[in-house]
XYZ file of N, CA and C in Angstrom:
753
model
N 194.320 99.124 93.945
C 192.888 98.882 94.044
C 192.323 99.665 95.227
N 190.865 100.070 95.214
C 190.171 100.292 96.271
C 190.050 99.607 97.585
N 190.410 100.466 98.807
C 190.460 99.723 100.236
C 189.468 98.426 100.140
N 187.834 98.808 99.882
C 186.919 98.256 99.530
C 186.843 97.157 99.093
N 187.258 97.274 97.952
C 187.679 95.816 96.991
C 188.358 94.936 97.817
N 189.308 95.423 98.405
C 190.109 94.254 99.358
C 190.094 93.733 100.090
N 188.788 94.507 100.654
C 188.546 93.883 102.165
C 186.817 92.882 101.602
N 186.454 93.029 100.188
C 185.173 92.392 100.022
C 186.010 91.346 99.587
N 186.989 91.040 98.420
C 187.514 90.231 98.292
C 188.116 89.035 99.395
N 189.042 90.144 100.545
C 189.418 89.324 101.399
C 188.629 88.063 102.015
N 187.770 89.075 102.552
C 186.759 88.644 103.616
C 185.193 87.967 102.710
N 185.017 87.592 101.640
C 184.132 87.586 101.246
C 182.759 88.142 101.321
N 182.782 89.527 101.369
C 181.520 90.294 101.854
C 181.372 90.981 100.529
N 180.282 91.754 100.780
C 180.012 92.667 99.728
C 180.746 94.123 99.500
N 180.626 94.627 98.087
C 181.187 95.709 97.950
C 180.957 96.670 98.869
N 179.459 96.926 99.095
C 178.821 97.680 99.753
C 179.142 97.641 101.673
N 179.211 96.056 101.524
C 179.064 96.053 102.943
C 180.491 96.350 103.482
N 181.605 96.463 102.803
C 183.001 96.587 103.047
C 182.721 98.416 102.712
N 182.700 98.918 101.858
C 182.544 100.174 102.123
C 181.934 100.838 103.295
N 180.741 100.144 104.369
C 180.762 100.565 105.509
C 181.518 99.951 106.610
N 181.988 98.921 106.710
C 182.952 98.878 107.276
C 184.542 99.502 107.468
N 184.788 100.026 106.464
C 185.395 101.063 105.858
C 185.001 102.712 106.495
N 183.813 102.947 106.506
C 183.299 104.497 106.764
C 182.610 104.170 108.820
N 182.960 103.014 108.964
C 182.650 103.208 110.222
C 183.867 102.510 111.377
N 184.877 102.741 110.485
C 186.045 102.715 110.972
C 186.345 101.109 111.621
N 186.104 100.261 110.980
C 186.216 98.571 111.368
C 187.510 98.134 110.778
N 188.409 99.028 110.442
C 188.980 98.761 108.982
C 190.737 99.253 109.604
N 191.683 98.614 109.888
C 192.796 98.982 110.074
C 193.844 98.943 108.737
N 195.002 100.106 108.728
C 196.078 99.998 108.061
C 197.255 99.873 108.749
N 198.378 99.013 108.926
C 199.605 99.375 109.943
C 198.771 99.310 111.287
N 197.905 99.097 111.631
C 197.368 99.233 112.798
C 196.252 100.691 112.997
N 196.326 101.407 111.892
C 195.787 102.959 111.708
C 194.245 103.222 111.365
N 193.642 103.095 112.042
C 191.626 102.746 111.909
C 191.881 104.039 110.334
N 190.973 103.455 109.493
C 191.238 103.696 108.107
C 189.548 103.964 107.969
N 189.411 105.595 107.732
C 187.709 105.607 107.718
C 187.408 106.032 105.985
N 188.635 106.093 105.156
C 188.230 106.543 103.605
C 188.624 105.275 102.635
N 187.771 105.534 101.704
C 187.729 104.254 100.736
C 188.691 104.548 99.607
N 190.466 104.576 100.275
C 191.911 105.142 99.831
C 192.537 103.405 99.010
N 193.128 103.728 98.106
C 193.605 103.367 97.310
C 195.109 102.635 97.786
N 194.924 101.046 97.723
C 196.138 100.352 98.456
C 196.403 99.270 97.473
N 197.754 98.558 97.751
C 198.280 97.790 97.037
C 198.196 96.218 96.980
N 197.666 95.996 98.630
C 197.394 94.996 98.976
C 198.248 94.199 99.862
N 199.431 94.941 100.020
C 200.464 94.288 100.489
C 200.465 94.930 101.874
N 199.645 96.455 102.194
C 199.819 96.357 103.275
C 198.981 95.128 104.519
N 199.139 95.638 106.170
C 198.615 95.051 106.799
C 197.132 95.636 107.251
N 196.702 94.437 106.225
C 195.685 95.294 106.206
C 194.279 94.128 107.009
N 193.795 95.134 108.124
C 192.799 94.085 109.544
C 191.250 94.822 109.036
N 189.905 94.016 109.133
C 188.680 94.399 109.055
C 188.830 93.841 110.272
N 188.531 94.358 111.600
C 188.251 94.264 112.833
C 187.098 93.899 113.535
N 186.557 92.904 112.953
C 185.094 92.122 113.444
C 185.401 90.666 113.368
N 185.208 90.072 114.703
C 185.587 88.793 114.540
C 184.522 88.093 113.793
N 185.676 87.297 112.455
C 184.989 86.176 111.741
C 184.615 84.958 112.377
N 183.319 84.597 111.828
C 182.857 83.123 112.556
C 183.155 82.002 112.016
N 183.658 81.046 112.761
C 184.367 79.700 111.930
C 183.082 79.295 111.287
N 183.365 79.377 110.443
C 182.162 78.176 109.155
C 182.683 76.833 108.819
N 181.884 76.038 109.352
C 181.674 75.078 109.242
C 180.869 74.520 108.852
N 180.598 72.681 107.932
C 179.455 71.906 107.400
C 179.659 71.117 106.866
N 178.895 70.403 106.973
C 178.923 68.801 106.194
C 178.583 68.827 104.596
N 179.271 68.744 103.683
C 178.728 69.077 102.181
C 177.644 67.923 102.299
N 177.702 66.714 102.562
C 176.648 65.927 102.460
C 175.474 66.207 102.574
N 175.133 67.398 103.193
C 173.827 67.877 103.533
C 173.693 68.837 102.705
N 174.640 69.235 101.791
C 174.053 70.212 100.664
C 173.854 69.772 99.122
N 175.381 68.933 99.011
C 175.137 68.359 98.224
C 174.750 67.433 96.951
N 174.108 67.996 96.003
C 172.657 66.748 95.250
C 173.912 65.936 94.204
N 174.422 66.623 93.493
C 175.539 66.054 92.387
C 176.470 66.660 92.141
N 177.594 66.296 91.921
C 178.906 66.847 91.423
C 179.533 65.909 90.909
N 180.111 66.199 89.581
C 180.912 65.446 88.298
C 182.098 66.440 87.766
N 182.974 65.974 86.776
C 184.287 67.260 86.386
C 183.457 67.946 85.748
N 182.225 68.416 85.309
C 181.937 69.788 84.465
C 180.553 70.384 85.598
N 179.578 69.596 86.051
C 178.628 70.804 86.834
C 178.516 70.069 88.416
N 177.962 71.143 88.987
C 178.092 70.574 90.404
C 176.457 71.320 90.684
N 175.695 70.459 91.700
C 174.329 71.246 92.343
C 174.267 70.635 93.710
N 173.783 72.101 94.334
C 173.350 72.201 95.618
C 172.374 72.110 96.087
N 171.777 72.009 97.226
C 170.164 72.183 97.767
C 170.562 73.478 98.567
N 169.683 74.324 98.260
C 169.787 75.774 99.567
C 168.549 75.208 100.103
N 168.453 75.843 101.584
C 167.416 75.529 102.208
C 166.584 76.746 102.368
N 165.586 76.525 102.781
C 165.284 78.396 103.476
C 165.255 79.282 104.259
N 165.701 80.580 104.334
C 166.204 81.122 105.003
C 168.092 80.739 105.163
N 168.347 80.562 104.016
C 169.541 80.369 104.177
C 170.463 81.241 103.109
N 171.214 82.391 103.246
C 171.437 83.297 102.087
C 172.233 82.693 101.115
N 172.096 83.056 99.735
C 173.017 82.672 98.811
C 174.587 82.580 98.566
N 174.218 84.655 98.764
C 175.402 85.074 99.118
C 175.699 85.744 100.623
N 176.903 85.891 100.981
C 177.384 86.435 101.957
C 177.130 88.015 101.992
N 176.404 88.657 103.174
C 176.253 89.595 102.944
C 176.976 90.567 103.922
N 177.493 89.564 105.148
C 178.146 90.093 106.227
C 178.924 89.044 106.737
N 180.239 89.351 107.057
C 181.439 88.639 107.972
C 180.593 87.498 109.196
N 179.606 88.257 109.558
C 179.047 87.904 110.967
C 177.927 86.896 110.582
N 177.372 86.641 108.837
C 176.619 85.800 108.711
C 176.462 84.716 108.593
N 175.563 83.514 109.113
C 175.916 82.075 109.145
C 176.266 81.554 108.038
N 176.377 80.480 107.727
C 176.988 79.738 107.090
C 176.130 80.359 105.250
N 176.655 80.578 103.945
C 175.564 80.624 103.129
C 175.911 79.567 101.472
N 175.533 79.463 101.192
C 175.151 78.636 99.717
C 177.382 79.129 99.008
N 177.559 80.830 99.167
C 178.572 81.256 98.105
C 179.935 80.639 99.067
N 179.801 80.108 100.638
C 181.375 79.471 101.438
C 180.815 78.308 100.678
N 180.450 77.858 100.538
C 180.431 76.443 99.779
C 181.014 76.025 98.599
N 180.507 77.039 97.837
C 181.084 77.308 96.196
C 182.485 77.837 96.403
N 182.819 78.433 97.815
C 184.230 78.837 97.580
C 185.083 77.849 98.068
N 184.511 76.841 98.428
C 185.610 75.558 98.500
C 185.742 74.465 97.362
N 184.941 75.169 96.026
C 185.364 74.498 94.826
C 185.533 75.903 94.142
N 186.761 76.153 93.681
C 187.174 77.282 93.103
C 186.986 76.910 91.515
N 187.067 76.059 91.185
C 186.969 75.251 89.927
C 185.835 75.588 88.991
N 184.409 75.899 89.702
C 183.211 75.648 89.683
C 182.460 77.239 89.879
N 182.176 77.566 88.804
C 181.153 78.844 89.049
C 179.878 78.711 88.730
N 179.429 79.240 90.115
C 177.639 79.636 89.874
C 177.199 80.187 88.997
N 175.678 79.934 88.869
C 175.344 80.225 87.897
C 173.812 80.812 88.258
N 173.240 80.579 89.499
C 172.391 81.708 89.989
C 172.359 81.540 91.074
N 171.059 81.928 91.558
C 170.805 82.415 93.406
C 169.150 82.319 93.652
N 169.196 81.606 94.976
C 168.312 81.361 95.099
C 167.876 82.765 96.472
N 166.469 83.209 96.998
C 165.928 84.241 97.410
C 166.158 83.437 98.988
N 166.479 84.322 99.965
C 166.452 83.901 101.383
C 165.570 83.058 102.042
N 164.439 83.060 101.799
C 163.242 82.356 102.246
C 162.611 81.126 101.543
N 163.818 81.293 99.500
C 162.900 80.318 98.986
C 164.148 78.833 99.347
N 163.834 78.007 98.706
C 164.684 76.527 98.972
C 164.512 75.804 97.147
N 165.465 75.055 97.112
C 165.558 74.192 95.928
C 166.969 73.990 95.779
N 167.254 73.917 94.319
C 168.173 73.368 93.648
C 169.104 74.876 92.929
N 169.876 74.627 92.830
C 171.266 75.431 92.642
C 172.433 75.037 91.994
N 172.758 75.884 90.861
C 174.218 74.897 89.743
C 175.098 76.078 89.937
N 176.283 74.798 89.495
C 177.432 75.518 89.677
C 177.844 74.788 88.194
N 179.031 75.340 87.236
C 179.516 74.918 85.855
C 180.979 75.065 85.824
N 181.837 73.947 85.476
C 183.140 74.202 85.686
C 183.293 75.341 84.549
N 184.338 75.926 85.247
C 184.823 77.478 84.436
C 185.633 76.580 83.276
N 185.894 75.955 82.787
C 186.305 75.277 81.748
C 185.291 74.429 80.376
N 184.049 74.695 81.219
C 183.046 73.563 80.062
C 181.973 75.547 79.860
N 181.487 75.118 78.635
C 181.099 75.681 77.516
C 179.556 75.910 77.887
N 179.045 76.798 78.663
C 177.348 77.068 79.225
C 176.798 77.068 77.538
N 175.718 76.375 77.438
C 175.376 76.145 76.624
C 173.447 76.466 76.598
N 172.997 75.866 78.079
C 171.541 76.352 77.829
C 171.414 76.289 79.288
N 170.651 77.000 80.321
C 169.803 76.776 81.172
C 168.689 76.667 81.421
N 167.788 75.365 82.348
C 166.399 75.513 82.532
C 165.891 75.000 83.749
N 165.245 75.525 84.244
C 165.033 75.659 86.050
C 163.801 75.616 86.494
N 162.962 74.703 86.558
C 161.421 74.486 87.205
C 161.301 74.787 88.799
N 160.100 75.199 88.887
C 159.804 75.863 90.033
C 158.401 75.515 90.742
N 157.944 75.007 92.127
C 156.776 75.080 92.827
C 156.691 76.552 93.461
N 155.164 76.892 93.261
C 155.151 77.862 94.321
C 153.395 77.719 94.756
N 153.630 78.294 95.749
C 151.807 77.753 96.519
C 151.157 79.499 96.270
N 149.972 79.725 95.933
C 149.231 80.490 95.391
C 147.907 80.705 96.465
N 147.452 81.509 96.825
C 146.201 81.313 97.414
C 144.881 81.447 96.575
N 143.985 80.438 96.015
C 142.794 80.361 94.961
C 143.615 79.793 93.777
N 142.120 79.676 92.918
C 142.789 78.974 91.639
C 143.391 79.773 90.555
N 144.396 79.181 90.498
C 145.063 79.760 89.660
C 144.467 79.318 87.887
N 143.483 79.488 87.222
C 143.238 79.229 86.089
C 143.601 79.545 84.741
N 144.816 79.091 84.809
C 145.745 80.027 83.718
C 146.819 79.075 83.483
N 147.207 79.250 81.979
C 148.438 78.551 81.715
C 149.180 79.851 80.786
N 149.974 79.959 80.808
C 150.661 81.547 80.223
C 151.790 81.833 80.061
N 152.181 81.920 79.002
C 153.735 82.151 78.854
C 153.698 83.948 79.301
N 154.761 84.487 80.033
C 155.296 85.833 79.969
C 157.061 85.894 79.359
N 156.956 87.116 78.981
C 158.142 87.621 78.705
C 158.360 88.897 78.660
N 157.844 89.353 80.065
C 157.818 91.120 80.530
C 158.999 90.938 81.051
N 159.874 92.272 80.476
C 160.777 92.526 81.270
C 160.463 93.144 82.732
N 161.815 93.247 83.668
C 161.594 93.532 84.969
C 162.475 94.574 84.871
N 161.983 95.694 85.817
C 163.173 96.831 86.386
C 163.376 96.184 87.821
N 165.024 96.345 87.742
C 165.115 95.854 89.101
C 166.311 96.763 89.705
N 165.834 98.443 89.357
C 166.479 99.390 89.435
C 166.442 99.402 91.344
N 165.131 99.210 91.751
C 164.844 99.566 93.431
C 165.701 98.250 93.593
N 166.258 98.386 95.094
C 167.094 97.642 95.295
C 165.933 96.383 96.196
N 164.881 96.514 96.752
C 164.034 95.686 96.947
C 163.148 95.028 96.435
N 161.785 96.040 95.818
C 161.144 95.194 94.985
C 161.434 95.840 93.423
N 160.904 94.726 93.138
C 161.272 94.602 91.243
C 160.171 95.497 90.751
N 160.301 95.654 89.837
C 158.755 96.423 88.596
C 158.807 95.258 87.438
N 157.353 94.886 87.193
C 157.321 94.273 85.826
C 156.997 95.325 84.754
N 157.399 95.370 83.609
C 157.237 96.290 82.253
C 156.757 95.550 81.814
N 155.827 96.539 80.620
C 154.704 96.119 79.619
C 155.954 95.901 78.301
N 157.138 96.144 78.570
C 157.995 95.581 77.424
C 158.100 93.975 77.457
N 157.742 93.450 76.120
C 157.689 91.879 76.651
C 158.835 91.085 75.553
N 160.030 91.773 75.933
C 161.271 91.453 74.604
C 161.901 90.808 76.132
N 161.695 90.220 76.644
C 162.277 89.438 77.900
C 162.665 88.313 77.968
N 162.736 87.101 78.981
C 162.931 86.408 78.918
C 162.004 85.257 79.280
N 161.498 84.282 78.608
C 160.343 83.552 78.555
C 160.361 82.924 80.009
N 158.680 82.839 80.509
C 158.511 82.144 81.450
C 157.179 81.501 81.137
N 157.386 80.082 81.714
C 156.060 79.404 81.467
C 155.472 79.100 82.837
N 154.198 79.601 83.018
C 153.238 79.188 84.194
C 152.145 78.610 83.927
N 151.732 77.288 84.898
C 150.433 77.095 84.749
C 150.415 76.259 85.903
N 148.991 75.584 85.773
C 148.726 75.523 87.476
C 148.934 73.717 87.892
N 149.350 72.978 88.743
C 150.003 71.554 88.616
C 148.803 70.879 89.498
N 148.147 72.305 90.726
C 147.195 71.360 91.677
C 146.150 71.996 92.208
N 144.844 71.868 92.603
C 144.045 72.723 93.457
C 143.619 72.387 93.876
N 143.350 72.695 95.311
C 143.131 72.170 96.727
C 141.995 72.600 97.224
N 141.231 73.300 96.458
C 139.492 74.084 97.045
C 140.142 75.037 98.080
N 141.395 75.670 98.165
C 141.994 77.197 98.670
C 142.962 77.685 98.146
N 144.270 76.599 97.823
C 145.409 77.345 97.317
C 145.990 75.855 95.881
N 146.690 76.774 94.996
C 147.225 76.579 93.725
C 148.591 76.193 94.048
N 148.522 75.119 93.375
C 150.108 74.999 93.250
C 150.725 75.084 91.616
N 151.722 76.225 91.918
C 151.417 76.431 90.487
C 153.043 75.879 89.843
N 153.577 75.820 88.752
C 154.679 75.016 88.283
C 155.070 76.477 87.407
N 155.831 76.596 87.451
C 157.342 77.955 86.722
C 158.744 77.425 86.348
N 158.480 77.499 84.788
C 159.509 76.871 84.197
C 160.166 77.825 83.444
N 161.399 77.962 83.355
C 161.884 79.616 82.666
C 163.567 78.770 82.110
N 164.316 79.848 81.468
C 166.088 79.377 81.064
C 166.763 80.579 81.917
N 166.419 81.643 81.620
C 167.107 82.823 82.188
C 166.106 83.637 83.010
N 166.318 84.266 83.828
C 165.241 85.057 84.800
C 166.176 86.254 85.463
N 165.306 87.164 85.766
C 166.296 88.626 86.514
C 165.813 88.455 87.972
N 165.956 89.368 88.759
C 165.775 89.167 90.136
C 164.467 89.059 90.686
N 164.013 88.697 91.368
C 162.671 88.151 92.267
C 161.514 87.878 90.555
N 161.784 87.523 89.975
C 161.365 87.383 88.215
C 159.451 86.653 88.577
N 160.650 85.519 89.080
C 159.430 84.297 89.365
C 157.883 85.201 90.744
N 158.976 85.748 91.346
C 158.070 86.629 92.486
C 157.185 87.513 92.094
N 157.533 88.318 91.513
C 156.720 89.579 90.410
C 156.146 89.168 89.854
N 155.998 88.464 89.120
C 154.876 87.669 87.783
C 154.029 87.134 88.283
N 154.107 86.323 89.485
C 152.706 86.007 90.272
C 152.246 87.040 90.545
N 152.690 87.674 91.787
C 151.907 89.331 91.605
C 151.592 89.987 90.918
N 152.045 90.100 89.584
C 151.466 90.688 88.278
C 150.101 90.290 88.145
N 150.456 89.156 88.090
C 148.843 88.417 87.713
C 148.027 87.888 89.185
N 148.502 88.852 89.730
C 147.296 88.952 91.320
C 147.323 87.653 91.593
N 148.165 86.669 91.777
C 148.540 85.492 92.682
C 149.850 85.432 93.264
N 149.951 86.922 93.879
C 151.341 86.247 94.928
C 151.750 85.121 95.707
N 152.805 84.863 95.606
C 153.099 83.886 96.733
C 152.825 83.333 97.882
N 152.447 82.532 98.554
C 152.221 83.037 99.784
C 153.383 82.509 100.115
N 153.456 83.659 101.706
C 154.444 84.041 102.283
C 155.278 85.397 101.667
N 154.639 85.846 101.007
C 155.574 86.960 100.233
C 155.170 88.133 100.489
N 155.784 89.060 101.607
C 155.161 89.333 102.082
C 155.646 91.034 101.110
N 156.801 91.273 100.917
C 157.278 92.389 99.856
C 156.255 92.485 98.235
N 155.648 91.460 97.785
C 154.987 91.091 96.538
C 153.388 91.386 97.045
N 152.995 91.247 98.390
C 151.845 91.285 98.706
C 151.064 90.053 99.084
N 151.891 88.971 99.012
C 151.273 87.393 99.763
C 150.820 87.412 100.671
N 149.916 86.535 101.266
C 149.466 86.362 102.272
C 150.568 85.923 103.397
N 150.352 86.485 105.040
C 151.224 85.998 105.508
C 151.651 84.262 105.796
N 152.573 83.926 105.903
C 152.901 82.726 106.149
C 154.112 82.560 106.790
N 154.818 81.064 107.597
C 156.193 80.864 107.827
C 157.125 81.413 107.209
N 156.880 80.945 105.960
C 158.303 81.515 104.973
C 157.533 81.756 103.622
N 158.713 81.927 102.663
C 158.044 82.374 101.142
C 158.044 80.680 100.384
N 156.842 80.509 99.979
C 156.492 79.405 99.347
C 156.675 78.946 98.050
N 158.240 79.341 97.755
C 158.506 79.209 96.615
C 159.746 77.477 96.482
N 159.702 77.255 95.595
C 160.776 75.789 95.660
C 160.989 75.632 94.025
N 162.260 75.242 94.215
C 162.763 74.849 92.651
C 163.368 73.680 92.801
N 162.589 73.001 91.856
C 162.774 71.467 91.791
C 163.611 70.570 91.288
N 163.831 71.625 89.976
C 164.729 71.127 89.141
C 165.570 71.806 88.153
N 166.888 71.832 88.106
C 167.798 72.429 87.399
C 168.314 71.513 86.261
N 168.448 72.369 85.060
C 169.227 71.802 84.027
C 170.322 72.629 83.509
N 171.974 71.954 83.704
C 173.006 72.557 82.650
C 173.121 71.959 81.490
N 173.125 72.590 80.051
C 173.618 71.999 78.947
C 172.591 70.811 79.165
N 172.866 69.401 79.036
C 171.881 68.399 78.957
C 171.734 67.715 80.223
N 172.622 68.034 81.258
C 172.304 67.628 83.008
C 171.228 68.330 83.652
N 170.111 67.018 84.022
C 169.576 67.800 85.228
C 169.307 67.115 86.125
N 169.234 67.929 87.470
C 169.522 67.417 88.692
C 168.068 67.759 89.487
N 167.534 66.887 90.383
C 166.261 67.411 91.374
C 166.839 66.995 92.676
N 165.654 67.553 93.433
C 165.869 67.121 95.045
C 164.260 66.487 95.659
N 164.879 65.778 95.276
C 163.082 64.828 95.347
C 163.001 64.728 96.723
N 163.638 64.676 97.866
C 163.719 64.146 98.732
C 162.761 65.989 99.897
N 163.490 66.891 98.962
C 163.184 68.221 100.046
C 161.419 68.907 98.693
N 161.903 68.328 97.741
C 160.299 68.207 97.169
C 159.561 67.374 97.874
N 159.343 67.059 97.784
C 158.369 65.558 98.558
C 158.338 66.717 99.643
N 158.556 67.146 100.527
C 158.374 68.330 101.498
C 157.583 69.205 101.649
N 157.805 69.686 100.412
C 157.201 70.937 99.422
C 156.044 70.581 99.581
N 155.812 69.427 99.003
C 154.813 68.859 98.382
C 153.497 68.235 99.778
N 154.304 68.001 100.698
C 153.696 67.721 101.551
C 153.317 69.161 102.501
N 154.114 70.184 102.557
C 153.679 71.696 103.255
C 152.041 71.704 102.237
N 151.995 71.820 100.950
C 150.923 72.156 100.183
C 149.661 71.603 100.258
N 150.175 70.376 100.336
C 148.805 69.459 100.788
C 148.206 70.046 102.165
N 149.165 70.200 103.219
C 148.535 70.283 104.719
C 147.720 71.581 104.498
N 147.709 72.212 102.954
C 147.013 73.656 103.109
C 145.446 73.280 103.126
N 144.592 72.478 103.456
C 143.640 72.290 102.931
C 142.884 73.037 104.078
């Protein structure tokens, strides 16, 4: 296998991010700083030379349910999904890697917060469906199904296409406050920043979004409330009610 592979595997980082660790020489063989992405067996001794940070946490604080076929989390915000660096705090994917049993099944955006499934690799995915708050600035007067596909060729922001062979999303608006919308996003399958783009499509970014064009804010004002596997679903009423209370104070 690729140096690369072994050291993303090892260390749980990314492909990418092990390939520069790799080209900026972090990367020992036998003790031999290793700057090419060379082809090993695995058996050597093989060191990424950045001290790892003990991770540590209380699952109680993450989380919501776990049974023998699905398990769900609460991410918070600003808290990454996945691991993107050795050196990064604690994220949503060390969690999932202390149930090996149990694979994810999406990802939530750095800034947004909600609910998160995991499906034992043994039970049969059958349907997903995933509701969503997000705060809007003005009224949002619209109820609207989309099913534009997204390019999510740029590695930052997405493109929505006028191709609409996609995957269904339902929006419409839950509250209005005489400034900002709270609007409800209910979808099964979605591509990357999906839910993010489609407000901006339709000239109601997020607020807090600041890549989509939102108004500035603390964080990105997005929350998912509720997840469904197969016929389980799970909420977090407790960090809704939150949500719910940030939205109100918008008045």
């Amino acid at each position: 296998m690729r140096l690369s592979i072994f050291i993303a595997k090892t260390y749980n980082i990314s492909r990418r991010q092990a390939k520069d660790a790799v080209k900026n020489g972090l990367v020992t063989i036998e003790k031999s700083i290793i700057t090419k992405d060379i082809d090993v067996n695995g058996n050597e001794n093989i060191i990424y030379n950045i001290s790892n940070k003990s991770i540590s946490y209380e699952i109680n604080d993450y989380l919501l349910y776990k049974d023998k076929e699905y398990m769900f989390l609460y991410k918070p915000s600003f808290m990454h999904s996945d691991r993107h660096s050795i050196t990064d705090e604690l994220t949503i994917s060390d969690i999932y890697s202390d149930f090996p049993d149990y694979k994810p099944l999406s990802r939530l955006d750095y800034e947004a917060d909600g609910v998160v499934g995991a499906i034992n690799k043994h039970i049969n995915l059958k349907n997903i469906s995933k509701s969503y708050y997000a705060i809007v600035s003005g009224d949002f007067n619209k109820k609207i199904t989309m099913s534009n596909k997204i390019d999510a060729d740029n590695r930052k922001k997405v493109k929505v296409l006028e191709d609409t062979s996609g995957f269904l999303t339902n929006i419409k608006k839950a509250a209005y406050n005489g400034k900002f919308s709270l609007v409800e996003v209910t979808l099964e399958k979605a591509a990357r920043h999906q839910v993010r783009a489609f407000l901006s499509y339709l000239s109601y970014a997020i607020l807090g979004d600041k890549l989509y064009g939102g108004n500035d804010f603390e964080r990105l004002c997005l929350h998912c409330f509720s997840y469904t596997i197969n016929n389980k679903t799970v909420t977090c009423k407790k960090q809704t009610d939150t949500f719910l209370n940030l939205y109100k104070s918008l008045y």
